[in-house]
Amino acid sequence: DVKVTQSSRYLVKRTGEKVFLECVQDMDHENMFWYRQDPGLGLRLIYFSYDVKMKEKGDIPEGYSVSREKKERFSLILESASTNQTSMYLCASSSRDRGRETQYFGPGTRLLVL
Amino acid sequence: RKEVEQDPGPFNVPEGATVAFNCTYSNSASQSFFWYRQDCRKEPKLLMSVYSSGNEDGRFTAQLNRASQYISLLIRDSKLSDSATYLCVVNSDNAGNMLTFGGGTRLMVKP
């Protein structure tokens, strides 16, 4: 059974703190993604990775960085958290095979920045 | 213009009703299409892929119209448990790795 896990379901941080969100998948997927989801704005892609040590900017990378040191793990880093980064963060993974583009999501992390 | 557009709803329907959602996409080169379902405060989950010839999965029917660049989802005999947000999803790069999500259509099925 497909599984994507995220390190925390809920986080509360203060402005200026460094925040790490971890995502792990057990499906040997090449592709991993970080999105944020906000009411009225839908899912927006922050960063993605096609392979270990590779990363590409998505639509809204400002204020974020990522790390992919192992195939199964993709980390999202907020260098200095700000209140406008309060959001639901969703990690997803997918296979690179042409016929399997479906993305599988983790349960999400609700981040509140005070 | 958004790449994938959906009516946000909500669609309020009684149990047993038939309801249809449409979605339009702007990238004519898109090759893959999906409907995802997202329950309140949960992650999106794949409901069904959408094939060129249309496809059915139980009470759910998906259709694709490439000429007009729209996708539809029909739900027959609505159940209370169908209440959720339905996301229209389109692949957005030539390699097929990237997906673009619509904003979702909220469905509420009432007793």
Coordinates of C-alpha atoms in Angstrom, one line a residue:
Chain A
D1 CA 0.0 0.0 0.0
V2 CA 1.2 3.4 -0.9
K3 CA 2.5 5.5 2.0
V4 CA 3.7 9.1 2.3
T5 CA 4.3 10.3 5.8
Q6 CA 5.0 13.8 7.1
S7 CA 6.8 14.5 10.4
S8 CA 4.1 16.6 12.1
R9 CA 0.4 17.0 11.6
Y10 CA 0.4 20.4 13.5
L11 CA 3.1 22.9 14.2
V12 CA 3.2 26.2 15.9
K13 CA 6.2 28.4 15.4
R14 CA 7.2 32.0 16.1
T15 CA 8.2 34.6 13.5
G16 CA 11.8 34.3 12.6
E17 CA 12.2 30.6 13.6
K18 CA 13.7 28.1 11.3
V19 CA 11.2 25.4 10.5
F20 CA 11.9 21.9 9.1
L21 CA 9.1 19.9 7.5
E22 CA 10.0 16.3 6.7
C23 CA 8.4 13.9 4.2
V24 CA 9.1 10.3 3.7
Q25 CA 7.7 7.9 1.0
D26 CA 8.1 4.2 0.9
M27 CA 7.3 3.6 -2.8
D28 CA 10.7 4.1 -4.3
H29 CA 9.3 7.1 -6.2
E30 CA 11.7 9.4 -8.1
N31 CA 9.6 12.5 -7.9
M32 CA 8.7 14.4 -4.8
F33 CA 6.8 17.6 -4.3
W34 CA 6.0 20.2 -1.7
Y35 CA 2.7 22.2 -2.0
R36 CA 0.9 24.6 0.2
Q37 CA -2.8 24.9 0.2
D38 CA -4.7 28.0 1.3
P39 CA -8.5 28.8 1.1
G40 CA -9.4 30.3 -2.2
L41 CA -5.9 29.7 -3.7
G42 CA -5.9 25.9 -4.0
L43 CA -2.7 23.9 -4.2
R44 CA 0.4 25.8 -5.1
L45 CA 3.7 24.1 -5.9
I46 CA 6.7 25.3 -3.8
Y47 CA 9.5 23.0 -4.9
F48 CA 9.9 19.6 -6.5
S49 CA 12.6 17.1 -7.0
Y50 CA 13.2 14.5 -9.7
D51 CA 16.0 12.7 -8.1
V52 CA 18.4 12.7 -5.1
K53 CA 20.2 16.0 -4.7
M54 CA 18.1 17.5 -7.5
K55 CA 15.6 20.3 -6.9
E56 CA 13.5 22.7 -9.0
K57 CA 11.6 25.8 -8.1
G58 CA 7.8 25.6 -8.3
D59 CA 5.4 28.5 -8.5
I60 CA 6.1 30.0 -5.1
P61 CA 9.6 29.2 -3.9
E62 CA 10.3 32.5 -2.1
G63 CA 11.1 32.0 1.6
Y64 CA 11.6 28.3 1.2
S65 CA 14.4 25.8 0.5
V66 CA 14.5 22.1 0.2
S67 CA 16.8 19.2 0.6
R68 CA 16.8 15.7 -1.0
E69 CA 19.8 13.7 0.3
K70 CA 18.0 10.3 0.1
K71 CA 15.5 9.1 -2.4
E72 CA 12.8 8.5 0.1
R73 CA 13.1 11.8 2.0
F74 CA 12.3 15.3 0.9
S75 CA 12.6 18.2 3.4
L76 CA 11.1 21.6 3.2
I77 CA 12.8 24.4 5.1
L78 CA 11.5 27.8 6.1
E79 CA 14.7 29.7 6.8
S80 CA 12.9 32.4 8.8
A81 CA 9.2 31.8 9.3
S82 CA 6.8 34.6 8.7
T83 CA 3.1 34.9 9.4
N84 CA 2.2 34.7 5.7
Q85 CA 3.6 31.2 5.7
T86 CA 0.8 30.0 8.0
S87 CA -0.7 27.3 5.8
M88 CA -1.4 23.6 5.2
Y89 CA 1.7 22.0 3.7
L90 CA 1.3 18.9 1.6
C91 CA 4.0 16.6 0.4
A92 CA 3.5 14.3 -2.6
S93 CA 5.4 11.7 -4.6
S94 CA 5.0 10.0 -7.9
S95 CA 6.7 7.5 -10.2
R96 CA 8.7 8.8 -13.2
D97 CA 7.0 6.2 -15.4
R98 CA 4.9 7.8 -18.1
G99 CA 2.0 5.7 -17.3
R100 CA 2.0 6.5 -13.6
E101 CA 1.8 10.2 -13.1
T102 CA -0.6 10.1 -10.2
Q103 CA 0.7 11.8 -7.2
Y104 CA 0.2 10.4 -3.7
F105 CA -0.1 12.8 -0.9
G106 CA 1.0 12.7 2.7
P107 CA -1.6 13.7 5.4
G108 CA -0.4 17.3 5.5
T109 CA 1.2 19.6 8.1
R110 CA -0.8 22.5 9.5
L111 CA 1.7 25.2 10.3
L112 CA 0.8 28.3 12.3
V113 CA 3.3 31.1 12.5
L114 CA 2.7 33.5 15.3
Chain B
R1 CA -6.4 33.0 -16.7
K2 CA -5.9 30.1 -14.4
E3 CA -4.5 26.9 -16.0
V4 CA -7.3 24.8 -14.5
E5 CA -10.6 26.3 -13.6
Q6 CA -13.5 24.9 -11.6
D7 CA -16.6 26.3 -10.2
P8 CA -15.9 26.4 -6.4
G9 CA -19.5 25.7 -5.5
P10 CA -20.8 24.6 -3.1
F11 CA -23.1 22.3 -4.8
N12 CA -25.9 21.3 -2.4
V13 CA -27.8 18.3 -3.5
P14 CA -30.1 15.8 -1.8
E15 CA -29.2 12.1 -1.4
G16 CA -29.9 10.2 -4.5
A17 CA -29.4 13.1 -6.9
T18 CA -27.2 13.2 -9.9
V19 CA -24.6 15.9 -10.0
A20 CA -22.1 17.0 -12.5
F21 CA -18.9 19.1 -12.3
N22 CA -17.0 20.6 -15.2
C23 CA -13.5 21.8 -15.3
T24 CA -11.6 23.7 -18.1
Y25 CA -7.9 23.7 -18.8
S26 CA -5.8 26.1 -20.8
N27 CA -2.8 23.9 -21.9
S28 CA -3.8 22.2 -25.1
A29 CA -0.7 20.0 -24.9
S30 CA -1.9 18.4 -21.6
Q31 CA -2.0 14.6 -21.9
S32 CA -3.2 13.2 -18.5
F33 CA -6.3 14.1 -16.5
F34 CA -7.5 13.1 -13.1
W35 CA -10.2 13.8 -10.5
Y36 CA -9.0 13.8 -6.9
R37 CA -11.2 13.9 -3.9
Q38 CA -10.3 15.9 -0.7
D39 CA -12.2 15.5 2.5
C40 CA -12.2 18.4 5.0
R41 CA -8.8 18.8 6.6
K42 CA -7.4 15.8 4.8
E43 CA -5.1 15.2 1.9
P44 CA -6.2 14.9 -1.7
K45 CA -6.7 11.3 -2.9
L46 CA -7.0 10.1 -6.4
L47 CA -10.6 9.4 -7.3
M48 CA -10.1 8.4 -10.9
S49 CA -8.1 9.0 -14.0
V50 CA -9.9 10.4 -17.1
Y51 CA -9.4 8.6 -20.4
S52 CA -10.0 10.0 -23.9
S53 CA -13.0 7.7 -24.5
G54 CA -14.5 8.5 -21.1
N55 CA -14.6 6.0 -18.2
E56 CA -16.9 4.9 -15.5
D57 CA -16.2 3.6 -12.0
G58 CA -19.4 2.6 -10.2
R59 CA -21.5 5.7 -9.7
F60 CA -18.8 8.0 -11.1
T61 CA -18.3 8.8 -14.8
A62 CA -15.5 11.0 -16.2
Q63 CA -15.5 12.5 -19.6
L64 CA -12.8 14.4 -21.6
N65 CA -13.5 16.8 -24.4
R66 CA -10.1 17.7 -25.9
A67 CA -11.5 20.0 -28.6
S68 CA -13.2 22.3 -25.9
Q69 CA -10.6 21.5 -23.3
Y70 CA -12.9 20.5 -20.6
I71 CA -13.3 17.5 -18.3
S72 CA -16.4 16.5 -16.4
L73 CA -17.3 14.3 -13.5
L74 CA -20.8 12.9 -13.1
I75 CA -21.9 11.4 -9.8
R76 CA -25.1 9.3 -9.8
D77 CA -27.2 8.4 -6.8
S78 CA -25.3 10.7 -4.5
K79 CA -24.5 9.4 -1.0
L80 CA -23.9 11.5 2.1
S81 CA -20.3 10.1 2.0
D82 CA -19.7 11.8 -1.3
S83 CA -19.6 15.2 0.4
A84 CA -16.1 16.5 -0.2
T85 CA -14.1 18.8 -2.5
Y86 CA -13.4 17.5 -6.0
L87 CA -10.2 18.6 -7.6
C88 CA -9.7 18.6 -11.3
V89 CA -6.0 17.8 -12.1
V90 CA -4.1 18.1 -15.4
N91 CA -0.6 17.2 -16.3
S92 CA 1.3 20.3 -17.1
D93 CA 4.7 19.3 -18.6
N94 CA 5.9 17.2 -21.5
A95 CA 7.5 14.7 -19.3
G96 CA 4.3 14.2 -17.4
N97 CA 5.8 14.7 -14.0
M98 CA 4.0 17.9 -13.1
L99 CA 0.4 18.2 -12.2
T100 CA -1.7 21.4 -12.1
F101 CA -4.6 21.4 -9.7
G102 CA -7.8 23.3 -10.0
G103 CA -9.2 25.1 -7.0
G104 CA -11.8 22.4 -6.3
T105 CA -15.5 22.1 -6.4
R106 CA -17.2 21.6 -3.0
L107 CA -20.1 19.1 -2.9
M108 CA -22.5 18.8 0.0
V109 CA -25.0 15.9 -0.1
K110 CA -27.8 16.4 2.3
P111 CA -30.3 13.8 3.7

